[in-house]
Short mmCIF file of C-alpha atoms and ligand atoms in Angstrom, two decimals:
data_model
loop_
_atom_site.label_atom_id
_atom_site.label_comp_id
_atom_site.label_asym_id
_atom_site.label_seq_id
_atom_site.Cartn_x
_atom_site.Cartn_y
_atom_site.Cartn_z
CA MET A 907 6.67 0.84 20.78
CA LEU A 908 3.50 1.94 22.10
CA ASP A 909 2.88 5.75 20.85
CA LYS A 910 0.69 8.22 23.14
CA TYR A 911 -2.49 6.38 22.73
CA LYS A 912 -0.72 2.53 23.48
CA ARG A 913 -0.98 1.55 19.87
CA ASP A 914 1.64 -0.28 18.97
CA ILE A 915 3.48 0.74 16.21
CA ASN A 916 5.74 -2.05 14.59
CA TYR A 917 4.63 -2.12 10.89
CA LEU A 918 6.89 0.45 8.74
CA ARG A 919 6.39 1.16 5.09
CA VAL A 920 9.24 2.71 3.51
CA SER A 921 8.57 4.45 -0.50
CA VAL A 922 12.18 3.96 -2.47
CA THR A 923 11.04 5.82 -5.26
CA ASP A 924 8.29 8.81 -6.09
CA ARG A 925 8.52 7.62 -10.03
CA CYS A 926 6.30 5.31 -11.87
CA ASN A 927 5.17 3.85 -14.65
CA LEU A 928 2.29 4.20 -15.06
CA ARG A 929 0.04 7.12 -14.28
CA CYS A 930 -3.62 5.90 -12.36
CA VAL A 931 -5.91 9.28 -12.44
CA TYR A 932 -7.19 8.65 -8.68
CA CYS A 933 -3.22 8.54 -8.15
CA MET A 934 -1.17 10.92 -9.60
CA PRO A 935 -2.78 14.72 -11.94
CA LYS A 936 -3.17 14.11 -15.77
CA GLU A 937 -0.01 16.52 -15.85
CA GLY A 938 2.38 14.31 -13.95
CA VAL A 939 3.72 15.28 -10.40
CA SER A 940 6.13 17.62 -9.22
CA LEU A 941 9.54 14.87 -8.75
CA ILE A 942 11.44 14.63 -5.33
CA GLY A 943 14.58 15.35 -7.16
CA HIS A 944 17.54 12.76 -8.41
CA ASN A 945 20.06 13.81 -4.87
CA ASP A 946 16.69 14.92 -2.51
CA ILE A 947 16.13 10.71 -3.09
CA LEU A 948 17.18 8.25 0.37
CA THR A 949 20.34 6.08 -0.68
CA TYR A 950 19.22 2.54 0.04
CA GLU A 951 22.37 2.91 2.68
CA GLU A 952 20.48 5.53 4.46
CA MET A 953 16.88 3.86 4.56
CA LEU A 954 18.45 0.14 5.97
CA ARG A 955 20.24 2.49 8.88
CA ILE A 956 16.92 4.04 9.32
CA ILE A 957 15.13 1.00 9.11
CA ARG A 958 17.06 -0.65 11.59
CA ILE A 959 17.36 2.13 14.00
CA ALA A 960 13.65 0.99 13.55
CA GLN A 961 13.98 -2.48 14.21
CA LYS A 962 15.59 -1.84 17.23
CA LEU A 963 12.15 0.48 18.45
CA GLY A 964 9.97 -2.31 17.33
CA ILE A 965 8.79 -2.08 14.23
CA VAL A 966 8.59 -6.21 12.89
CA LYS A 967 6.71 -5.70 9.58
CA VAL A 968 8.06 -3.84 6.81
CA ARG A 969 6.68 -2.62 3.56
CA VAL A 970 8.16 -1.90 0.52
CA THR A 971 6.37 0.68 -1.69
CA GLY A 972 6.87 3.38 -4.09
CA GLY A 973 6.05 5.44 -7.17
CA GLU A 974 6.12 2.11 -8.05
CA PRO A 975 9.12 0.61 -6.34
CA LEU A 976 9.99 -1.71 -8.88
CA VAL A 977 12.14 1.18 -11.50
CA ARG A 978 14.23 1.77 -8.52
CA ARG A 979 17.47 0.55 -9.71
CA GLY A 980 19.14 -1.86 -7.71
CA VAL A 981 15.78 -3.05 -6.02
CA THR A 982 16.02 -6.34 -5.38
CA GLY A 983 19.89 -5.55 -4.19
CA PHE A 984 17.97 -3.71 -1.44
CA LEU A 985 15.64 -6.29 -1.26
CA GLY A 986 17.46 -8.58 -0.35
CA GLU A 987 19.42 -6.70 2.81
CA LEU A 988 16.66 -5.88 4.13
CA SER A 989 15.29 -9.29 4.74
CA ARG A 990 18.92 -10.17 6.01
CA LEU A 991 17.27 -7.73 9.20
CA GLY A 992 15.38 -10.39 9.71
CA PHE A 993 11.77 -8.88 9.76
CA GLU A 994 9.19 -11.15 10.63
CA ASP A 995 7.12 -10.50 7.51
CA VAL A 996 9.20 -8.61 4.61
CA SER A 997 6.42 -7.59 1.25
CA LEU A 998 6.26 -5.67 -1.34
CA THR A 999 3.26 -3.65 -2.91
CA THR A 1000 3.54 -3.10 -7.48
CA ASN A 1001 2.11 -2.35 -10.23
CA GLY A 1002 2.91 -5.02 -11.57
CA ILE A 1003 4.15 -3.93 -14.40
CA LEU A 1004 7.30 -5.62 -14.10
CA LEU A 1005 7.15 -8.64 -11.71
CA GLU A 1006 7.32 -10.86 -14.61
CA THR A 1007 11.18 -9.71 -15.10
CA PHE A 1008 11.03 -9.36 -11.08
CA ALA A 1009 8.69 -12.43 -9.06
CA GLU A 1010 12.00 -14.22 -9.70
CA PRO A 1011 14.53 -12.25 -7.99
CA ILE A 1012 12.53 -10.68 -5.46
CA ARG A 1013 10.98 -14.20 -3.97
CA ARG A 1014 15.17 -15.23 -3.70
CA ALA A 1015 16.24 -12.11 -2.40
CA GLY A 1016 13.88 -13.19 0.39
CA VAL A 1017 10.15 -10.78 -0.29
CA SER A 1018 7.15 -13.25 1.20
CA ARG A 1019 4.47 -11.67 0.00
CA VAL A 1020 2.97 -8.96 -2.78
CA ASN A 1021 0.65 -6.81 -3.06
CA VAL A 1022 -0.23 -6.03 -6.50
CA SER A 1023 -3.09 -3.26 -7.96
CA LEU A 1024 -5.32 -3.96 -10.60
CA ASP A 1025 -8.00 -1.86 -10.81
CA SER A 1026 -9.76 -3.25 -13.09
CA LEU A 1027 -9.84 -6.93 -15.84
CA ASP A 1028 -11.26 -5.10 -18.83
CA PRO A 1029 -7.89 -3.90 -21.14
CA GLU A 1030 -8.89 -1.03 -22.55
CA ARG A 1031 -10.32 0.18 -19.50
CA TYR A 1032 -7.35 -1.16 -17.45
CA ALA A 1033 -5.38 1.06 -19.64
CA ARG A 1034 -7.63 4.38 -19.03
CA ILE A 1035 -6.94 4.21 -15.02
CA THR A 1036 -3.49 3.94 -15.86
CA ARG A 1037 -2.97 5.93 -17.84
CA GLY A 1038 -1.95 3.65 -20.76
CA GLY A 1039 -1.36 0.56 -18.22
CA ASP A 1040 -1.14 -2.85 -20.34
CA LEU A 1041 -3.50 -5.39 -18.76
CA SER A 1042 -1.64 -8.66 -19.81
CA THR A 1043 1.37 -7.60 -18.93
CA VAL A 1044 0.20 -7.11 -14.94
CA LEU A 1045 -1.86 -10.70 -15.49
CA ARG A 1046 1.63 -12.49 -16.91
CA GLY A 1047 3.56 -11.27 -13.70
CA LEU A 1048 0.87 -12.50 -11.50
CA GLU A 1049 1.17 -15.78 -12.67
CA ARG A 1050 5.15 -15.69 -13.02
CA ALA A 1051 4.47 -14.68 -9.27
CA GLU A 1052 2.63 -17.71 -8.19
CA GLN A 1053 4.50 -20.09 -9.92
CA VAL A 1054 7.66 -19.07 -8.39
CA GLY A 1055 5.84 -19.50 -4.51
CA PHE A 1056 4.47 -16.70 -3.28
CA SER A 1057 1.79 -16.97 -1.32
CA PRO A 1058 -1.16 -15.06 -0.11
CA ILE A 1059 -0.90 -13.00 -3.77
CA LYS A 1060 -2.62 -9.89 -2.66
CA ILE A 1061 -4.71 -7.70 -5.24
CA ASN A 1062 -5.16 -4.39 -4.40
CA VAL A 1063 -8.79 -2.91 -6.17
CA VAL A 1064 -9.41 0.90 -5.18
CA THR A 1065 -12.73 1.34 -6.72
CA VAL A 1066 -13.88 4.03 -7.97
CA ARG A 1067 -17.32 5.23 -9.34
CA GLY A 1068 -18.19 4.49 -13.16
CA PHE A 1069 -14.82 3.45 -13.56
CA ASN A 1070 -14.52 -0.27 -12.05
CA ASP A 1071 -17.05 -0.28 -9.74
CA ASP A 1072 -19.20 -3.34 -11.64
CA GLU A 1073 -16.42 -5.10 -11.83
CA ALA A 1074 -16.56 -5.80 -8.52
CA LEU A 1075 -18.41 -9.28 -8.59
CA SER A 1076 -16.34 -10.29 -11.55
CA PHE A 1077 -13.12 -9.75 -8.57
CA ALA A 1078 -14.79 -11.67 -6.08
CA ARG A 1079 -15.03 -14.50 -8.83
CA LEU A 1080 -11.46 -14.86 -9.61
CA THR A 1081 -11.93 -16.18 -5.86
CA LEU A 1082 -13.33 -19.30 -6.96
CA GLU A 1083 -10.02 -19.91 -9.38
CA LYS A 1084 -7.70 -18.62 -8.14
CA PRO A 1085 -5.49 -18.62 -4.40
CA TYR A 1086 -5.55 -14.87 -4.90
CA GLU A 1087 -6.89 -12.50 -1.63
CA ILE A 1088 -8.49 -9.16 -3.62
CA ARG A 1089 -8.28 -6.56 -1.54
CA PHE A 1090 -11.42 -3.30 -2.13
CA ILE A 1091 -10.10 -0.79 -1.29
CA GLU A 1092 -11.90 2.75 -0.67
CA LEU A 1093 -11.10 5.79 -2.73
CA MET A 1094 -9.51 8.58 -0.67
CA PRO A 1095 -9.08 12.32 -1.07
CA ILE A 1096 -5.72 12.10 -1.35
CA GLY A 1097 -4.04 12.59 -4.79
CA GLY A 1098 -5.74 12.28 -8.86
CA GLU A 1099 -7.54 13.94 -10.97
CA LYS A 1100 -9.01 17.13 -9.59
CA GLY A 1101 -13.06 16.99 -9.05
CA SER A 1102 -13.79 13.22 -8.50
CA ASP A 1103 -14.19 13.11 -5.17
CA GLY A 1104 -18.27 11.90 -6.47
CA ASN A 1105 -16.93 8.80 -7.60
CA TYR A 1106 -15.89 7.46 -3.87
CA VAL A 1107 -18.07 4.21 -3.45
CA SER A 1108 -18.33 2.56 0.37
CA ASN A 1109 -17.38 -0.97 0.89
CA ASP A 1110 -21.08 -1.65 2.23
CA GLU A 1111 -22.39 -0.92 -1.07
CA LEU A 1112 -19.86 -3.41 -2.51
CA MET A 1113 -20.03 -6.41 0.14
CA GLU A 1114 -24.23 -6.22 -0.31
CA ARG A 1115 -23.10 -6.36 -3.97
CA ILE A 1116 -21.43 -9.64 -3.92
CA GLY A 1117 -23.67 -10.72 -0.30
CA ARG A 1118 -25.89 -11.17 -3.71
CA VAL A 1119 -24.44 -13.31 -5.30
CA GLY A 1120 -22.96 -15.63 -2.70
CA THR A 1121 -22.22 -15.96 0.88
CA LEU A 1122 -19.39 -14.05 2.39
CA HIS A 1123 -18.15 -16.23 4.65
CA PRO A 1124 -15.90 -14.03 7.84
CA VAL A 1125 -12.39 -15.40 7.46
CA ASP A 1126 -9.86 -15.05 11.25
CA ARG A 1127 -7.03 -12.91 10.53
CA GLY A 1128 -5.00 -15.41 12.85
CA THR A 1129 -2.69 -12.87 14.09
CA GLY A 1130 -2.19 -14.47 17.79
CA GLY A 1131 -4.12 -11.09 19.41
CA ARG A 1132 -1.10 -9.23 18.78
CA ASN A 1133 -2.04 -6.17 16.47
CA LEU A 1134 -0.34 -7.39 13.26
CA GLY A 1135 -3.33 -8.36 11.03
CA GLY A 1136 -3.70 -4.60 9.15
CA PRO A 1137 -7.11 -3.47 8.39
CA ALA A 1138 -9.14 -5.77 6.25
CA ARG A 1139 -11.99 -7.42 6.98
CA ARG A 1140 -12.17 -10.85 5.72
CA PHE A 1141 -14.22 -13.25 4.23
CA ARG A 1142 -14.46 -16.63 1.91
CA LEU A 1143 -17.20 -17.49 -0.61
CA ASP A 1144 -17.95 -21.10 -0.45
CA GLY A 1145 -15.92 -23.18 -2.21
CA ALA A 1146 -13.30 -20.01 -2.38
CA ARG A 1147 -9.89 -21.04 -3.16
CA GLY A 1148 -8.91 -16.63 -2.61
CA ALA A 1149 -10.42 -14.38 -0.04
CA ILE A 1150 -12.16 -11.39 -0.02
CA GLY A 1151 -10.70 -8.67 1.39
CA PHE A 1152 -12.30 -5.31 2.42
CA ILE A 1153 -10.22 -1.56 3.17
CA SER A 1154 -12.41 1.18 4.00
CA PRO A 1155 -10.67 3.48 5.64
CA ILE A 1156 -13.49 6.21 4.95
CA SER A 1157 -16.54 4.39 5.15
CA HIS A 1158 -14.87 2.42 8.84
CA ASN A 1159 -11.81 3.99 9.92
CA PHE A 1160 -9.76 1.86 11.97
CA CYS A 1161 -7.02 4.70 13.18
CA HIS A 1162 -8.13 3.56 16.57
CA ALA A 1163 -6.20 0.02 15.99
CA CYS A 1164 -3.07 1.99 13.22
CA ASN A 1165 -0.21 0.29 13.39
CA ARG A 1166 2.36 2.24 10.95
CA LEU A 1167 4.87 4.63 9.98
CA ARG A 1168 6.02 5.82 6.70
CA LEU A 1169 9.22 6.85 5.29
CA THR A 1170 8.68 8.76 2.32
CA ALA A 1171 11.47 8.46 -0.35
CA ASP A 1172 12.74 11.41 0.71
CA GLY A 1173 13.32 10.66 4.30
CA GLY A 1174 10.55 11.94 5.58
CA LEU A 1175 8.82 9.56 8.76
CA ARG A 1176 5.65 10.41 8.53
CA ALA A 1177 2.81 8.90 11.27
CA CYS A 1178 -0.20 9.48 9.16
CA LEU A 1179 -0.82 9.25 5.67
CA MET A 1180 -3.74 11.18 6.24
CA ILE A 1181 -2.76 13.80 7.75
CA ASP A 1182 0.07 16.48 7.32
CA GLY A 1183 3.71 16.11 9.21
CA GLU A 1184 7.31 14.49 8.84
CA ILE A 1185 9.48 14.81 10.97
CA ASP A 1186 13.15 15.34 8.66
CA LEU A 1187 15.27 12.96 9.01
CA LYS A 1188 17.66 13.54 5.97
CA GLY A 1189 18.32 16.39 6.76
CA PRO A 1190 20.38 15.42 10.34
CA MET A 1191 21.40 11.77 8.46
CA ARG A 1192 23.24 14.21 6.15
CA GLY A 1193 23.95 16.57 8.61
CA GLY A 1194 26.42 13.11 10.64
CA CYS A 1195 23.83 13.10 13.45
CA SER A 1196 24.66 10.35 15.46
CA ASP A 1197 22.40 6.53 15.84
CA GLY A 1198 20.58 7.40 18.78
CA ASP A 1199 19.97 10.87 16.92
CA LEU A 1200 18.08 9.43 14.83
CA GLU A 1201 16.29 7.02 17.21
CA MET A 1202 15.27 9.99 18.77
CA LEU A 1203 13.76 11.92 16.04
CA ILE A 1204 12.01 8.05 15.41
CA ARG A 1205 10.51 7.93 18.85
CA LYS A 1206 9.40 11.07 18.53
CA ALA A 1207 7.72 10.71 15.38
CA ILE A 1208 5.74 7.44 17.03
CA MET A 1209 4.43 10.06 19.78
CA SER A 1210 3.30 12.69 17.68
CA LYS A 1211 1.09 10.24 16.16
CA PRO A 1212 -1.70 11.50 15.96
CA ARG A 1213 -5.11 9.53 17.53
CA GLY A 1214 -6.93 9.72 14.16
CA GLN A 1215 -8.63 11.58 11.20
CA GLN A 1216 -13.03 12.43 10.89
CA THR A 1217 -13.48 10.71 7.89
CA ASP A 1218 -17.37 11.93 7.40
CA GLY A 1219 -18.14 8.41 5.69
CA ALA A 1220 -18.95 10.16 2.26
CA GLY A 1221 -15.71 9.61 0.44
CA GLY A 1222 -13.96 12.59 1.63
CA ASP A 1223 -13.12 16.01 0.20
CA ARG A 1224 -9.98 16.87 -1.32
CA SER A 1225 -10.44 20.46 -1.40
CA ARG A 1226 -10.47 19.98 2.28
CA ARG A 1227 -7.79 16.94 2.58
CA LYS A 1228 -5.97 18.33 5.18
CA CYS A 1229 -2.25 16.05 2.85
CA ALA A 1230 -0.52 18.43 0.72
CA ARG A 1231 1.67 15.21 -0.30
CA GLU A 1232 0.76 12.73 -2.99
CA MET A 1233 -0.19 9.13 -3.00
CA SER A 1234 2.54 8.51 -4.98
CA ALA A 1235 5.26 10.58 -2.70
CA ILE A 1236 3.87 8.71 -0.08
CA GLY A 1237 3.41 5.29 -0.71
CA GLY A 1238 0.08 4.37 0.04
N1 SAM B 1408 2.79 1.78 -7.49
C1 SAM B 1408 2.70 0.72 -6.22
C2 SAM B 1408 0.84 0.14 -6.98
O1 SAM B 1408 0.13 0.46 -7.53
O2 SAM B 1408 0.86 -0.78 -5.73
C3 SAM B 1408 2.47 1.09 -4.90
C4 SAM B 1408 2.61 2.48 -4.71
S1 SAM B 1408 0.58 3.41 -4.27
C5 SAM B 1408 0.39 4.47 -4.13
C6 SAM B 1408 0.23 1.74 -3.11
C7 SAM B 1408 -1.76 2.11 -3.14
O3 SAM B 1408 -1.87 2.98 -3.11
C8 SAM B 1408 -2.21 0.85 -4.50
O4 SAM B 1408 -3.24 -0.33 -4.17
C9 SAM B 1408 -3.32 1.81 -5.18
O5 SAM B 1408 -3.56 1.64 -5.77
C10 SAM B 1408 -3.15 2.94 -3.87
N2 SAM B 1408 -3.64 4.45 -3.71
C11 SAM B 1408 -3.25 4.98 -4.53
N3 SAM B 1408 -3.97 6.19 -4.50
C12 SAM B 1408 -5.01 6.42 -3.83
C13 SAM B 1408 -6.29 6.50 -3.66
N4 SAM B 1408 -6.49 8.04 -3.75
N5 SAM B 1408 -7.18 6.26 -2.51
C14 SAM B 1408 -6.64 5.30 -2.24
N6 SAM B 1408 -5.87 3.87 -2.34
C15 SAM B 1408 -4.51 4.69 -3.27
FE1 SF4 B 1409 1.98 4.41 -9.92
FE2 SF4 B 1409 0.55 2.95 -8.00
FE3 SF4 B 1409 -0.10 5.62 -8.27
FE4 SF4 B 1409 -0.85 4.07 -10.22
S1 SF4 B 1409 -1.55 3.63 -7.62
S2 SF4 B 1409 -0.09 5.92 -10.22
S3 SF4 B 1409 0.52 2.51 -10.56
S4 SF4 B 1409 2.12 5.14 -7.94
#
């Protein structure tokens, strides 16, 4: 369905939980976040009901996220039901900690692609960024994902100055030997440690650094002219098996081409990641509303999608942030 600005809204991100088995510094404060009460989290049946109606309105791609989606009990069964609805693409974003165990069952359930968040290739640093995560567990998860046939495997790297920006070249080099797509994501002023706004690094700076050691050849997004390709600018180094993508919500915001809706774990339908304003679907659903009523609410969310957000191109400012929810509650 088209929104007010003629953008085709065809992509739904569903956060199935706000719980997580890590505490990444840029996503959650050290003391953790206040969690949504268990009764307030949508059941899988409620999520599937919303997803089916959204499908009728033109959603063709669904990404399951969290918190950490693989920590929610029953997620494989949910992914199976979701895959049977016949979407063009059902994908998952995970921190990879449980991927070694889940890669095979979720592949069998019908998930077509996984994105794994991995911000450092150094074990000690990885533990610091995630506040306790074990890098070798994630690397085993990636191997397993490759073995069971996930392709492409995308690796999300959020760059934080002073933490991991010096690893851009190591990640870029990984694409020479592995068929991974490394996606550098600019740090957004949502969630995480207070006072970390100065830690933003623009993707232009990373491109320049990577460009000094190898030519970045642009890669065609191949979406047949449809608004399905996502916001990454993609490149390949000479002879590389994998690719490098740059997702730059701060320095080159992509609001003009945004095709997304987000469903939070407690049933809020969000039209924009950065600007608050959600339409509650849980209350009406639990109050007995009809599918027609739900459809109207989803249409209303689509029509309420703002034209875009103002970014200052300098990393944003958490003290001025317009987003009151934590990233772990929205799902990224
Ligand atoms: N737990 C899963 C994971 O880490 O992949 C899924 C949820 S996580 C919120 C989704 C994505 O959001 C991750 O790739 C994470 O790195 C990214 N993210 C979290 N906080 C961010 C921030 N402040 N700026 C940019 N990306 C962020
Ligand atoms: Fe958890 Fe993902 Fe947030 Fe890290 S980025 S704390 S893994 S939800």
